[in-house]
Amino acid sequence: MNAQQELIAALQSIPWFQDLSDQHFDLICSITHLVNVDQDTTIFSEGDKEENLYIVLEGRVAVELFSSVQGKIRIYTAEPLDVIGWSTLTPVIRQRTASARAVLDSRLAAVDGRELRKLCDQDYELGYIIMRRIANVIAARLMITRLQLLDLYAHPQGD
Amino acid sequence: MNSMLTEPTAAVKIDSLLAPYWAEIVEIVPEAEGIVTIWLRFLDQTLQERYSFAAGQFNMLYLPGYGEAAISISSDPQRPELIGHTIRFVGNVTRAVSRLQIGDTIGVRGPFGTAWPLETYQGRDIVIAAGGIGLASLRPVIYQILNQRDLYGRVVLLYGARTPSDLLYSTEFSTWEDNQVEVLTTVDRADESWLGQVGVVPMLFYRLRLDTDSTVVFSCGPEIMMRFVVFEGLARRIPHHRIYLSLERNMKCGQGFCGHCQYGPFFICKDGPVYSFDQLEPFFNLEDF
């Protein structure tokens, strides 16, 4: 299998690309490449200028924030089919809001963020599908973050 | 009423439900910070031989001078000769229990309450979603499944805790996995050394591709966690009556007499603690319930 066939097979395995028309799928393929990262490799760092949107295909990626008091704090772990780097697509946030580090050897699809924004601006139908998916990703992260903030397992008092 | 609703179990209770029987602590196993499993054997040999319980039930543990606490039975229902209770030291009674040692005695009343309806769902896929010490109520479910593994389809444990060191029974996970129980764990907080998931238990549903026509969900943990477990289950079209929750309230008498554990029309000590979600839906999420 050559690199292009490998890319197509990888993207076809991602459920949210299965909604795309052939034309839209080809456009996404044209701005995407596959990346292999070794365990403990930093994929991007908090504060970096945004660049790619990533979809984890294999492995496991930690999303981390840095606190001068507590050091690196893991806030989420991305597994296959998770999206990381969603800030690439948001008009307000133009820098990485967290760092991403491979916890295991990982394989990711890297979608060029600038080109993806351009495609979304040029083709509203594609833009709607992509933005709806990203909205789902952000909504899920928001729900997870809220639950983590609640400190569910804090010990109540009393028998 | 729906035929799938949980019913009080037919497990054999000890003679009197109002007076405690004395049991000796034969082993204490530290599970996490502030949490141990104590293993009990009744002093009365005849009583011990007659005692049985079902997965999901609880006992009232009694210490003179301190009072009683309702504690889930966390051991194997098919091995009732030793009764395990996993206890977090958070109140007067449980803190007093923390000072007990092997050979000390403790009062036991029970077993009380409804059980996880495993027999009803033979042949089905079982998803067990547990948070924190909620796994104590569900560990007997896992044991019961392992005792008759071929009677069930896919079995998945989704388990979350505050930190990696708070994950209970982690030394047993590999045995469970060896017996075709998929174990997915997550924690709220972790340092760089943790290679597993960080996130919350409902998030683990995203990692699964379920046959929702076959799947049954059993959940026990913080009520907010269970609310989102229900949300994820319903989002995957698992029907209300195939989602079961174990509730915790201030249980005192264990027989629905005193009313301390009333929850809408239910007394959780007697009608629960295990309910199907269609029983609970009118009250679940309501403030003050």
CSV table of C-alpha atoms in Angstrom, one decimal:
chain,number,residue,atom,x,y,z
A,1,MET,CA,0.0,0.0,0.0
A,2,ASN,CA,1.5,3.4,-1.0
A,3,ALA,CA,1.4,6.4,1.2
A,4,GLN,CA,-1.7,7.9,-0.5
A,5,GLN,CA,-3.6,4.6,-0.2
A,6,GLU,CA,-2.6,4.3,3.4
A,7,LEU,CA,-3.9,7.9,4.0
A,8,ILE,CA,-7.2,7.1,2.3
A,9,ALA,CA,-7.7,3.9,4.3
A,10,ALA,CA,-6.9,5.7,7.5
A,11,LEU,CA,-9.4,8.5,6.9
A,12,GLN,CA,-12.1,6.1,5.8
A,13,SER,CA,-11.8,4.5,9.2
A,14,ILE,CA,-12.8,7.7,10.9
A,15,PRO,CA,-16.6,7.7,11.3
A,16,TRP,CA,-17.1,11.4,11.0
A,17,PHE,CA,-15.4,11.5,7.5
A,18,GLN,CA,-17.9,8.8,6.4
A,19,ASP,CA,-20.6,11.6,6.2
A,20,LEU,CA,-18.6,13.4,3.6
A,21,SER,CA,-19.3,13.3,-0.2
A,22,ASP,CA,-16.5,11.8,-2.4
A,23,GLN,CA,-15.6,15.3,-3.4
A,24,HIS,CA,-15.3,16.6,0.1
A,25,PHE,CA,-13.4,13.5,1.2
A,26,ASP,CA,-10.9,14.0,-1.6
A,27,LEU,CA,-10.4,17.6,-0.5
A,28,ILE,CA,-9.8,16.6,3.1
A,29,CYS,CA,-7.3,13.9,1.9
A,30,SER,CA,-5.4,16.6,-0.1
A,31,ILE,CA,-4.7,18.6,3.1
A,32,THR,CA,-4.0,15.7,5.4
A,33,HIS,CA,-0.9,13.6,6.1
A,34,LEU,CA,-0.1,10.8,8.5
A,35,VAL,CA,2.3,11.3,11.4
A,36,ASN,CA,4.0,8.7,13.6
A,37,VAL,CA,5.1,9.9,17.0
A,38,ASP,CA,7.2,8.0,19.5
A,39,GLN,CA,6.2,7.6,23.1
A,40,ASP,CA,6.9,10.7,25.1
A,41,THR,CA,7.2,13.0,22.1
A,42,THR,CA,5.6,16.4,22.3
A,43,ILE,CA,3.2,16.9,19.5
A,44,PHE,CA,2.5,20.6,20.3
A,45,SER,CA,2.9,22.8,23.2
A,46,GLU,CA,0.7,25.2,25.1
A,47,GLY,CA,1.0,28.7,23.5
A,48,ASP,CA,2.3,27.4,20.1
A,49,LYS,CA,0.7,29.0,17.1
A,50,GLU,CA,-2.0,26.6,15.9
A,51,GLU,CA,-1.1,24.6,12.9
A,52,ASN,CA,-2.7,21.2,12.5
A,53,LEU,CA,-5.9,19.5,13.7
A,54,TYR,CA,-5.0,16.0,14.7
A,55,ILE,CA,-7.1,12.8,14.8
A,56,VAL,CA,-5.6,10.0,16.8
A,57,LEU,CA,-5.5,6.7,14.8
A,58,GLU,CA,-3.4,4.6,17.1
A,59,GLY,CA,-1.8,5.0,20.5
A,60,ARG,CA,-2.6,7.4,23.2
A,61,VAL,CA,-2.0,11.1,23.6
A,62,ALA,CA,-2.0,13.1,26.8
A,63,VAL,CA,-3.4,16.6,26.8
A,64,GLU,CA,-1.7,18.6,29.5
A,65,LEU,CA,-1.6,22.1,31.1
A,66,PHE,CA,1.4,23.5,32.9
A,67,SER,CA,1.2,25.0,36.3
A,68,SER,CA,4.2,26.6,37.9
A,69,VAL,CA,3.1,25.1,41.2
A,70,GLN,CA,1.9,21.7,40.2
A,71,GLY,CA,4.0,21.1,37.0
A,72,LYS,CA,2.4,19.3,34.1
A,73,ILE,CA,-1.3,18.4,34.8
A,74,ARG,CA,-2.9,15.8,32.6
A,75,ILE,CA,-6.5,17.0,31.8
A,76,TYR,CA,-7.5,14.5,29.2
A,77,THR,CA,-6.2,11.4,27.4
A,78,ALA,CA,-7.0,11.1,23.7
A,79,GLU,CA,-7.5,7.6,22.3
A,80,PRO,CA,-8.1,6.4,18.7
A,81,LEU,CA,-10.7,8.5,16.9
A,82,ASP,CA,-10.3,11.4,19.3
A,83,VAL,CA,-9.6,14.9,17.9
A,84,ILE,CA,-7.0,17.1,19.4
A,85,GLY,CA,-6.0,20.6,18.5
A,86,TRP,CA,-9.5,21.8,17.9
A,87,SER,CA,-8.4,25.4,18.6
A,88,THR,CA,-7.1,25.3,15.0
A,89,LEU,CA,-10.6,25.8,13.8
A,90,THR,CA,-11.8,28.5,16.3
A,91,PRO,CA,-11.7,32.1,15.2
A,92,VAL,CA,-10.9,33.5,18.6
A,93,ILE,CA,-8.2,31.2,20.0
A,94,ARG,CA,-5.2,31.3,17.7
A,95,GLN,CA,-2.8,29.5,19.9
A,96,ARG,CA,-2.6,26.1,21.5
A,97,THR,CA,-4.6,26.1,24.7
A,98,ALA,CA,-2.8,22.9,26.0
A,99,SER,CA,0.1,20.7,25.2
A,100,ALA,CA,-0.2,17.3,23.6
A,101,ARG,CA,2.3,14.5,24.3
A,102,ALA,CA,2.3,10.9,23.1
A,103,VAL,CA,1.9,8.6,26.1
A,104,LEU,CA,2.3,5.5,23.9
A,105,ASP,CA,3.8,5.2,20.4
A,106,SER,CA,1.0,6.9,18.3
A,107,ARG,CA,-0.2,7.5,14.8
A,108,LEU,CA,-2.2,10.5,13.9
A,109,ALA,CA,-3.8,12.1,10.9
A,110,ALA,CA,-2.7,15.7,10.8
A,111,VAL,CA,-5.1,18.0,8.9
A,112,ASP,CA,-3.6,21.4,7.8
A,113,GLY,CA,-5.6,23.8,9.9
A,114,ARG,CA,-5.1,26.9,7.7
A,115,GLU,CA,-6.2,24.9,4.6
A,116,LEU,CA,-9.1,23.4,6.4
A,117,ARG,CA,-10.4,26.8,7.4
A,118,LYS,CA,-10.1,27.9,3.8
A,119,LEU,CA,-12.1,24.9,2.6
A,120,CYS,CA,-14.8,25.6,5.2
A,121,ASP,CA,-15.0,29.3,4.1
A,122,GLN,CA,-15.2,28.4,0.4
A,123,ASP,CA,-17.7,25.6,0.8
A,124,TYR,CA,-20.3,26.2,3.5
A,125,GLU,CA,-21.7,22.6,3.2
A,126,LEU,CA,-18.4,21.2,4.0
A,127,GLY,CA,-17.9,23.9,6.6
A,128,TYR,CA,-21.1,23.0,8.3
A,129,ILE,CA,-20.2,19.3,8.6
A,130,ILE,CA,-16.8,20.1,9.9
A,131,MET,CA,-18.0,22.7,12.4
A,132,ARG,CA,-20.8,20.5,13.6
A,133,ARG,CA,-18.3,17.8,14.4
A,134,ILE,CA,-16.0,20.1,16.1
A,135,ALA,CA,-18.9,21.5,18.1
A,136,ASN,CA,-19.6,17.9,19.3
A,137,VAL,CA,-15.9,17.5,20.2
A,138,ILE,CA,-15.9,20.7,22.2
A,139,ALA,CA,-19.2,20.0,23.9
A,140,ALA,CA,-18.0,16.6,25.0
A,141,ARG,CA,-14.8,18.1,26.4
A,142,LEU,CA,-16.8,20.7,28.2
A,143,MET,CA,-19.0,18.1,29.8
A,144,ILE,CA,-15.9,16.0,30.8
A,145,THR,CA,-14.2,19.1,32.3
A,146,ARG,CA,-17.3,20.1,34.3
A,147,LEU,CA,-17.4,16.6,35.8
A,148,GLN,CA,-13.7,16.7,36.6
A,149,LEU,CA,-14.2,20.1,38.3
A,150,LEU,CA,-16.9,18.6,40.5
A,151,ASP,CA,-14.3,16.3,42.1
A,152,LEU,CA,-16.8,13.5,42.1
A,153,TYR,CA,-14.8,11.2,44.4
A,154,ALA,CA,-14.2,13.7,47.1
A,155,HIS,CA,-14.9,12.0,50.4
A,156,PRO,CA,-18.3,12.9,51.9
A,157,GLN,CA,-18.5,13.0,55.7
A,158,GLY,CA,-20.7,10.7,57.7
A,159,ASP,CA,-21.7,7.0,57.6
B,1,MET,CA,-45.2,-2.6,37.0
B,2,ASN,CA,-42.5,-3.6,34.5
B,3,SER,CA,-41.5,-7.2,34.9
B,4,MET,CA,-37.8,-6.1,34.7
B,5,LEU,CA,-38.0,-4.1,37.9
B,6,THR,CA,-35.7,-5.3,40.6
B,7,GLU,CA,-37.3,-7.4,43.3
B,8,PRO,CA,-36.2,-8.1,46.8
B,9,THR,CA,-33.8,-11.0,46.6
B,10,ALA,CA,-34.5,-14.5,47.9
B,11,ALA,CA,-31.1,-14.7,49.5
B,12,VAL,CA,-31.1,-16.3,52.9
B,13,LYS,CA,-31.2,-13.8,55.7
B,14,ILE,CA,-29.9,-14.4,59.2
B,15,ASP,CA,-32.7,-15.1,61.7
B,16,SER,CA,-33.3,-11.7,63.2
B,17,LEU,CA,-33.1,-8.6,61.1
B,18,LEU,CA,-33.2,-6.3,64.1
B,19,ALA,CA,-30.5,-7.8,66.3
B,20,PRO,CA,-26.9,-8.0,65.1
B,21,TYR,CA,-25.0,-11.3,65.0
B,22,TRP,CA,-21.3,-11.3,65.9
B,23,ALA,CA,-18.6,-11.9,63.3
B,24,GLU,CA,-14.9,-12.0,63.6
B,25,ILE,CA,-12.5,-10.0,61.4
B,26,VAL,CA,-10.3,-12.6,59.8
B,27,GLU,CA,-8.5,-10.4,57.3
B,28,ILE,CA,-8.0,-6.7,56.6
B,29,VAL,CA,-6.8,-5.8,53.1
B,30,PRO,CA,-5.8,-2.2,52.4
B,31,GLU,CA,-7.3,-1.1,49.0
B,32,ALA,CA,-6.4,2.6,48.8
B,33,GLU,CA,-5.8,5.5,51.2
B,34,GLY,CA,-8.5,5.4,53.8
B,35,ILE,CA,-10.2,2.3,52.2
B,36,VAL,CA,-9.9,-1.3,53.3
B,37,THR,CA,-11.7,-4.5,52.8
B,38,ILE,CA,-12.5,-6.4,56.0
B,39,TRP,CA,-13.3,-10.1,55.7
B,40,LEU,CA,-15.7,-11.5,58.3
B,41,ARG,CA,-16.8,-14.9,59.5
B,42,PHE,CA,-19.7,-15.3,61.9
B,43,LEU,CA,-18.8,-16.7,65.3
B,44,ASP,CA,-21.9,-19.0,65.1
B,45,GLN,CA,-20.8,-21.7,62.7
B,46,THR,CA,-24.4,-22.8,61.9
B,47,LEU,CA,-25.3,-19.3,61.1
B,48,GLN,CA,-22.2,-18.9,58.8
B,49,GLU,CA,-23.2,-22.1,56.9
B,50,ARG,CA,-26.8,-20.8,56.4
B,51,TYR,CA,-25.8,-17.3,55.4
B,52,SER,CA,-26.0,-16.2,51.7
B,53,PHE,CA,-26.3,-13.0,49.8
B,54,ALA,CA,-26.8,-11.8,46.3
B,55,ALA,CA,-24.6,-9.3,44.3
B,56,GLY,CA,-25.7,-5.8,45.2
B,57,GLN,CA,-26.9,-6.4,48.7
B,58,PHE,CA,-25.6,-4.7,51.8
B,59,ASN,CA,-25.1,-5.5,55.5
B,60,MET,CA,-25.5,-3.2,58.5
B,61,LEU,CA,-22.2,-3.3,60.4
B,62,TYR,CA,-22.5,-2.5,64.1
B,63,LEU,CA,-20.0,-1.3,66.7
B,64,PRO,CA,-21.3,-0.9,70.2
B,65,GLY,CA,-21.0,2.7,71.3
B,66,TYR,CA,-20.7,4.0,67.8
B,67,GLY,CA,-23.7,2.7,65.9
B,68,GLU,CA,-24.3,1.1,62.5
B,69,ALA,CA,-23.3,1.8,58.9
B,70,ALA,CA,-24.7,0.3,55.7
B,71,ILE,CA,-21.9,-1.3,53.8
B,72,SER,CA,-22.1,-3.1,50.4
B,73,ILE,CA,-21.0,-6.7,50.4
B,74,SER,CA,-18.0,-6.8,48.0
B,75,SER,CA,-17.2,-10.5,47.9
B,76,ASP,CA,-18.2,-13.5,45.9
B,77,PRO,CA,-21.8,-14.5,46.5
B,78,GLN,CA,-20.8,-18.1,45.7
B,79,ARG,CA,-18.3,-18.1,48.6
B,80,PRO,CA,-20.4,-16.8,51.5
B,81,GLU,CA,-18.1,-18.5,54.0
B,82,LEU,CA,-16.1,-15.3,54.1
B,83,ILE,CA,-18.0,-12.0,53.8
B,84,GLY,CA,-16.1,-9.0,52.4
B,85,HIS,CA,-17.0,-5.4,53.0
B,86,THR,CA,-15.0,-2.6,51.4
B,87,ILE,CA,-15.1,0.4,53.7
B,88,ARG,CA,-14.1,4.0,53.4
B,89,PHE,CA,-13.4,5.7,56.7
B,90,VAL,CA,-15.5,8.8,56.6
B,91,GLY,CA,-17.9,8.8,59.6
B,92,ASN,CA,-18.0,7.9,63.2
B,93,VAL,CA,-18.8,4.2,62.7
B,94,THR,CA,-16.4,3.6,59.8
B,95,ARG,CA,-13.6,5.5,61.5
B,96,ALA,CA,-14.1,3.3,64.6
B,97,VAL,CA,-14.0,0.3,62.3
B,98,SER,CA,-10.6,1.5,61.0
B,99,ARG,CA,-9.2,1.0,64.5
B,100,LEU,CA,-10.3,-2.7,64.6
B,101,GLN,CA,-7.8,-5.5,64.1
B,102,ILE,CA,-7.8,-9.1,63.0
B,103,GLY,CA,-9.6,-11.1,65.7
B,104,ASP,CA,-11.9,-8.3,66.8
B,105,THR,CA,-15.6,-8.8,66.4
B,106,ILE,CA,-18.3,-6.7,64.8
B,107,GLY,CA,-22.1,-6.9,64.7
B,108,VAL,CA,-23.7,-7.8,61.4
B,109,ARG,CA,-27.4,-7.5,60.3
B,110,GLY,CA,-28.4,-8.5,56.8
B,111,PRO,CA,-28.2,-9.0,54.0
B,112,PHE,CA,-30.6,-6.3,52.9
B,113,GLY,CA,-31.9,-4.8,49.7
B,114,THR,CA,-32.3,-5.7,46.1
B,115,ALA,CA,-29.7,-7.4,43.9
B,116,TRP,CA,-28.3,-6.7,40.4
B,117,PRO,CA,-30.6,-8.7,38.1
B,118,LEU,CA,-27.9,-10.9,36.6
B,119,GLU,CA,-30.1,-14.0,36.1
B,120,THR,CA,-32.6,-11.9,34.0
B,121,TYR,CA,-29.9,-10.9,31.6
B,122,GLN,CA,-28.1,-14.1,30.9
B,123,GLY,CA,-26.9,-14.1,27.3
B,124,ARG,CA,-26.7,-10.3,27.2
B,125,ASP,CA,-23.8,-7.9,27.0
B,126,ILE,CA,-23.1,-6.3,30.4
B,127,VAL,CA,-21.5,-2.9,30.8
B,128,ILE,CA,-20.5,-2.2,34.4
B,129,ALA,CA,-19.9,1.5,35.1
B,130,ALA,CA,-18.4,2.2,38.5
B,131,GLY,CA,-16.9,5.2,40.2
B,132,GLY,CA,-14.7,5.3,43.3
B,133,ILE,CA,-15.9,3.0,46.0
B,134,GLY,CA,-19.0,2.2,43.9
B,135,LEU,CA,-17.1,-0.7,42.5
B,136,ALA,CA,-17.5,-2.5,45.9
B,137,SER,CA,-21.2,-3.1,45.1
B,138,LEU,CA,-20.3,-4.3,41.6
B,139,ARG,CA,-17.4,-6.6,42.3
B,140,PRO,CA,-19.8,-9.4,43.3
B,141,VAL,CA,-21.4,-9.0,39.9
B,142,ILE,CA,-18.0,-9.6,38.2
B,143,TYR,CA,-17.3,-12.6,40.4
B,144,GLN,CA,-20.7,-14.0,39.6
B,145,ILE,CA,-20.1,-13.5,35.9
B,146,LEU,CA,-16.7,-15.1,36.1
B,147,ASN,CA,-18.2,-18.1,37.9
B,148,GLN,CA,-20.5,-18.6,34.9
B,149,ARG,CA,-18.7,-16.7,32.2
B,150,ASP,CA,-20.2,-18.6,29.3
B,151,LEU,CA,-23.7,-17.5,30.3
B,152,TYR,CA,-23.0,-13.9,29.4
B,153,GLY,CA,-21.9,-12.1,26.2
B,154,ARG,CA,-19.5,-9.2,26.2
B,155,VAL,CA,-18.6,-7.9,29.6
B,156,VAL,CA,-17.0,-4.5,30.0
B,157,LEU,CA,-16.0,-2.7,33.2
B,158,LEU,CA,-15.7,1.1,33.0
B,159,TYR,CA,-14.1,2.3,36.2
B,160,GLY,CA,-13.0,5.7,37.4
B,161,ALA,CA,-11.3,7.0,40.5
B,162,ARG,CA,-9.8,10.2,41.7
B,163,THR,CA,-6.1,9.2,41.1
B,164,PRO,CA,-4.4,6.0,40.0
B,165,SER,CA,-3.7,5.0,43.6
B,166,ASP,CA,-7.4,5.3,44.4
B,167,LEU,CA,-8.4,2.5,41.9
B,168,LEU,CA,-9.8,-0.3,44.0
B,169,TYR,CA,-9.0,-4.0,43.4
B,170,SER,CA,-6.4,-3.1,40.7
B,171,THR,CA,-4.5,-6.3,41.4
B,172,GLU,CA,-7.5,-8.3,40.2
B,173,PHE,CA,-7.9,-6.5,36.9
B,174,SER,CA,-5.5,-8.8,35.0
B,175,THR,CA,-7.4,-11.9,36.2
B,176,TRP,CA,-10.7,-10.3,35.1
B,177,GLU,CA,-9.2,-9.5,31.7
B,178,ASP,CA,-7.9,-13.0,31.4
B,179,ASN,CA,-11.5,-14.1,31.7
B,180,GLN,CA,-12.8,-11.9,28.9
B,181,VAL,CA,-13.8,-8.9,31.0
B,182,GLU,CA,-12.7,-5.7,29.2
B,183,VAL,CA,-11.4,-3.3,31.8
B,184,LEU,CA,-11.3,0.4,31.0
B,185,THR,CA,-10.1,2.6,33.7
B,186,THR,CA,-9.8,6.4,34.0
B,187,VAL,CA,-8.8,8.9,36.7
B,188,ASP,CA,-9.5,12.5,37.3
B,189,ARG,CA,-6.0,13.5,38.1
B,190,ALA,CA,-2.6,11.9,37.2
B,191,ASP,CA,1.0,12.8,37.0
B,192,GLU,CA,3.2,12.2,34.0
B,193,SER,CA,4.0,8.6,35.1
B,194,TRP,CA,0.4,7.5,34.5
B,195,LEU,CA,0.0,5.9,31.0
B,196,GLY,CA,-3.7,5.3,31.2
B,197,GLN,CA,-6.8,7.5,30.7
B,198,VAL,CA,-7.5,10.8,32.3
B,199,GLY,CA,-11.2,11.8,32.2
B,200,VAL,CA,-14.5,10.7,33.7
B,201,VAL,CA,-16.4,7.4,33.6
B,202,PRO,CA,-19.1,8.5,31.2
B,203,MET,CA,-16.4,9.5,28.7
B,204,LEU,CA,-15.4,5.8,28.5
B,205,PHE,CA,-18.6,5.1,26.7
B,206,TYR,CA,-17.1,6.9,23.7
B,207,ARG,CA,-14.4,4.2,23.5
B,208,LEU,CA,-17.0,1.4,23.1
B,209,ARG,CA,-18.9,0.2,20.1
B,210,LEU,CA,-21.8,-1.5,21.8
B,211,ASP,CA,-24.5,-3.8,20.5
B,212,THR,CA,-27.2,-1.7,22.1
B,213,ASP,CA,-30.0,-4.2,21.4
B,214,SER,CA,-28.2,-6.6,23.7
B,215,THR,CA,-26.6,-4.3,26.3
B,216,VAL,CA,-27.5,-3.9,29.9
B,217,VAL,CA,-25.8,-1.2,32.1
B,218,PHE,CA,-25.2,-1.6,35.8
B,219,SER,CA,-23.8,1.5,37.5
B,220,CYS,CA,-22.8,2.5,41.0
B,221,GLY,CA,-20.9,5.5,42.1
B,222,PRO,CA,-21.4,9.2,42.7
B,223,GLU,CA,-24.9,10.2,41.7
B,224,ILE,CA,-23.7,12.9,39.3
B,225,MET,CA,-21.6,10.3,37.6
B,226,MET,CA,-24.5,7.9,37.3
B,227,ARG,CA,-26.6,10.7,35.8
B,228,PHE,CA,-24.2,11.0,33.0
B,229,VAL,CA,-23.8,7.3,32.7
B,230,VAL,CA,-27.6,7.2,32.1
B,231,PHE,CA,-27.3,10.0,29.6
B,232,GLU,CA,-24.7,8.1,27.6
B,233,GLY,CA,-26.7,4.9,27.8
B,234,LEU,CA,-29.9,6.5,26.6
B,235,ALA,CA,-27.9,8.3,23.9
B,236,ARG,CA,-26.9,4.9,22.6
B,237,ARG,CA,-30.6,3.8,22.7
B,238,ILE,CA,-30.2,1.4,25.6
B,239,PRO,CA,-33.7,1.4,27.0
B,240,HIS,CA,-34.5,2.8,30.4
B,241,HIS,CA,-35.4,-0.6,31.8
B,242,ARG,CA,-32.0,-2.0,30.9
B,243,ILE,CA,-30.0,0.6,32.9
B,244,TYR,CA,-29.7,-0.2,36.6
B,245,LEU,CA,-28.3,2.1,39.3
B,246,SER,CA,-27.5,1.5,42.9
B,247,LEU,CA,-28.4,4.4,45.1
B,248,GLU,CA,-27.0,5.3,48.5
B,249,ARG,CA,-28.9,7.1,51.2
B,250,ASN,CA,-28.9,7.3,55.0
B,251,MET,CA,-29.9,3.7,55.7
B,252,LYS,CA,-30.6,2.9,59.3
B,253,CYS,CA,-33.1,0.1,60.0
B,254,GLY,CA,-32.6,-1.8,56.8
B,255,GLN,CA,-36.3,-2.8,56.6
B,256,GLY,CA,-38.1,0.3,55.5
B,257,PHE,CA,-39.5,1.0,59.0
B,258,CYS,CA,-37.6,4.2,60.0
B,259,GLY,CA,-37.9,6.2,56.8
B,260,HIS,CA,-34.4,7.7,56.9
B,261,CYS,CA,-33.7,6.4,53.4
B,262,GLN,CA,-37.0,7.4,51.8
B,263,TYR,CA,-36.6,8.4,48.1
B,264,GLY,CA,-39.9,9.4,46.6
B,265,PRO,CA,-42.2,6.4,47.1
B,266,PHE,CA,-39.2,4.1,47.9
B,267,PHE,CA,-37.3,3.1,50.9
B,268,ILE,CA,-33.9,2.5,49.5
B,269,CYS,CA,-32.9,0.0,52.2
B,270,LYS,CA,-35.8,-2.3,51.3
B,271,ASP,CA,-36.9,-1.4,47.8
B,272,GLY,CA,-33.4,-0.7,46.6
B,273,PRO,CA,-30.5,0.0,46.5
B,274,VAL,CA,-30.6,-1.4,43.0
B,275,TYR,CA,-33.2,0.1,40.7
B,276,SER,CA,-33.8,0.1,37.0
B,277,PHE,CA,-33.8,3.6,35.6
B,278,ASP,CA,-37.5,3.5,34.6
B,279,GLN,CA,-38.3,3.2,38.3
B,280,LEU,CA,-36.1,6.2,39.2
B,281,GLU,CA,-36.7,8.5,36.3
B,282,PRO,CA,-39.5,10.6,37.9
B,283,PHE,CA,-37.3,11.5,40.8
B,284,PHE,CA,-33.8,11.2,39.5
B,285,ASN,CA,-32.1,14.7,39.1
B,286,LEU,CA,-34.9,16.4,41.1
B,287,GLU,CA,-33.5,18.8,43.6
B,288,ASP,CA,-34.0,17.7,47.2
B,289,PHE,CA,-34.4,14.0,46.3
